[in-house]
Amino acid sequence: MLNNLPNKQLLKEMEHELVVTARGDSLKDVTGKLFQIMRKQIFMDIQQPIIQMEAEEVFFQKVETKTITEHFLFVFWPREKTTYTVTARIVVKVKYLDVVEEDLTDG
């Protein structure tokens, strides 16, 4: 019998702040990568079943661009290629289930 779980509110909510860095060929690409990294990091930090994540605040703390000129066969068709590196601070509202393994065992 699961003594500790009946009628117990398991849904919890918290704000989680993290700083992530990503690199890509466009700002759109970098933004997508930032949020992928953010999700992975939150799953590692919370380690509970996550129900919902919602970004509350996003701040680009550092944006670096690097432009290089590429040439086909080192001489022909020069083109400029730009890469972006962005460091962002993201505040996320996380809803998760507060389930502890000990609550699930017979007592």
Tab-separated table of C-alpha atoms in Angstrom:
chain	number	residue	atom	x	y	z
A	1	MET	CA	0.000	0.000	0.000
A	2	LEU	CA	1.308	3.443	-0.908
A	3	ASN	CA	0.774	5.272	2.382
A	4	ASN	CA	2.427	8.594	1.557
A	5	LEU	CA	0.865	9.430	-1.834
A	6	PRO	CA	-2.957	9.482	-1.505
A	7	ASN	CA	-4.334	13.028	-1.571
A	8	LYS	CA	-0.844	14.553	-1.701
A	9	GLN	CA	-0.286	17.428	-4.126
A	10	LEU	CA	2.643	16.359	-6.297
A	11	LEU	CA	2.750	19.235	-8.798
A	12	LYS	CA	5.391	21.791	-7.828
A	13	GLU	CA	6.503	24.985	-9.550
A	14	MET	CA	9.830	26.799	-9.398
A	15	GLU	CA	11.889	29.367	-11.268
A	16	HIS	CA	15.232	28.108	-12.526
A	17	GLU	CA	17.946	30.398	-13.874
A	18	LEU	CA	20.803	29.221	-16.038
A	19	VAL	CA	23.458	30.561	-18.393
A	20	VAL	CA	24.017	28.758	-21.701
A	21	THR	CA	26.291	29.321	-24.700
A	22	ALA	CA	25.765	28.191	-28.303
A	23	ARG	CA	27.366	28.720	-31.701
A	24	GLY	CA	25.794	28.672	-35.155
A	25	ASP	CA	25.633	30.115	-38.650
A	26	SER	CA	22.696	32.457	-37.974
A	27	LEU	CA	20.990	34.039	-34.992
A	28	LYS	CA	17.951	31.830	-35.625
A	29	ASP	CA	20.152	28.727	-35.546
A	30	VAL	CA	21.915	29.874	-32.367
A	31	THR	CA	18.613	30.638	-30.624
A	32	GLY	CA	17.321	27.137	-31.356
A	33	LYS	CA	20.529	25.604	-30.023
A	34	LEU	CA	20.360	27.758	-26.866
A	35	PHE	CA	16.923	26.395	-26.028
A	36	GLN	CA	17.949	22.795	-26.799
A	37	ILE	CA	20.880	23.132	-24.400
A	38	MET	CA	18.607	24.833	-21.832
A	39	ARG	CA	16.120	21.934	-21.888
A	40	LYS	CA	18.851	19.320	-21.465
A	41	GLN	CA	20.406	21.282	-18.599
A	42	ILE	CA	17.077	21.667	-16.780
A	43	PHE	CA	16.368	17.920	-17.032
A	44	MET	CA	19.818	17.257	-15.524
A	45	ASP	CA	19.372	19.866	-12.764
A	46	ILE	CA	15.802	19.047	-11.665
A	47	GLN	CA	15.898	15.218	-11.979
A	48	GLN	CA	12.139	14.959	-11.473
A	49	PRO	CA	9.382	14.301	-14.037
A	50	ILE	CA	8.977	17.699	-15.743
A	51	ILE	CA	5.467	18.627	-16.843
A	52	GLN	CA	6.020	22.086	-18.341
A	53	MET	CA	8.819	24.583	-19.005
A	54	GLU	CA	8.183	28.203	-19.873
A	55	ALA	CA	10.866	30.810	-20.499
A	56	GLU	CA	10.096	33.869	-18.396
A	57	GLU	CA	13.139	36.010	-19.232
A	58	VAL	CA	15.892	35.772	-21.857
A	59	PHE	CA	18.945	38.033	-21.802
A	60	PHE	CA	21.743	37.871	-24.376
A	61	GLN	CA	24.761	38.595	-22.199
A	62	LYS	CA	27.396	38.246	-24.897
A	63	VAL	CA	27.106	38.124	-28.692
A	64	GLU	CA	30.198	37.510	-30.801
A	65	THR	CA	30.326	37.442	-34.593
A	66	LYS	CA	33.185	36.134	-36.657
A	67	THR	CA	33.279	36.714	-40.413
A	68	ILE	CA	35.679	34.909	-42.709
A	69	THR	CA	36.008	34.987	-46.481
A	70	GLU	CA	35.997	31.559	-48.138
A	71	HIS	CA	37.193	30.852	-51.669
A	72	PHE	CA	36.397	27.875	-53.896
A	73	LEU	CA	39.748	26.215	-54.736
A	74	PHE	CA	41.438	28.988	-52.719
A	75	VAL	CA	40.905	31.551	-55.517
A	76	PHE	CA	37.422	31.478	-57.082
A	77	TRP	CA	33.990	32.619	-55.911
A	78	PRO	CA	34.776	34.365	-52.676
A	79	ARG	CA	31.975	34.457	-50.133
A	80	GLU	CA	31.735	35.684	-46.604
A	81	LYS	CA	30.692	33.277	-43.887
A	82	THR	CA	29.580	34.570	-40.502
A	83	THR	CA	29.342	32.524	-37.307
A	84	TYR	CA	27.653	33.689	-34.142
A	85	THR	CA	28.450	32.766	-30.553
A	86	VAL	CA	25.820	33.795	-27.998
A	87	THR	CA	25.838	33.498	-24.224
A	88	ALA	CA	22.362	33.902	-22.749
A	89	ARG	CA	20.895	34.023	-19.258
A	90	ILE	CA	17.484	32.359	-19.228
A	91	VAL	CA	14.949	32.297	-16.402
A	92	VAL	CA	12.534	29.391	-16.771
A	93	LYS	CA	9.346	28.560	-14.876
A	94	VAL	CA	9.376	24.783	-14.386
A	95	LYS	CA	6.397	22.660	-13.321
A	96	TYR	CA	7.367	19.187	-12.163
A	97	LEU	CA	6.108	16.257	-10.104
A	98	ASP	CA	7.691	15.997	-6.672
A	99	VAL	CA	7.818	12.205	-6.450
A	100	VAL	CA	10.375	10.564	-4.185
A	101	GLU	CA	11.260	6.877	-4.560
A	102	GLU	CA	10.736	6.305	-0.803
A	103	ASP	CA	7.105	7.477	-1.123
A	104	LEU	CA	6.400	4.654	-3.561
A	105	THR	CA	7.525	1.764	-1.345
A	106	ASP	CA	5.304	-0.172	1.057
A	107	GLY	CA	5.757	0.998	4.610
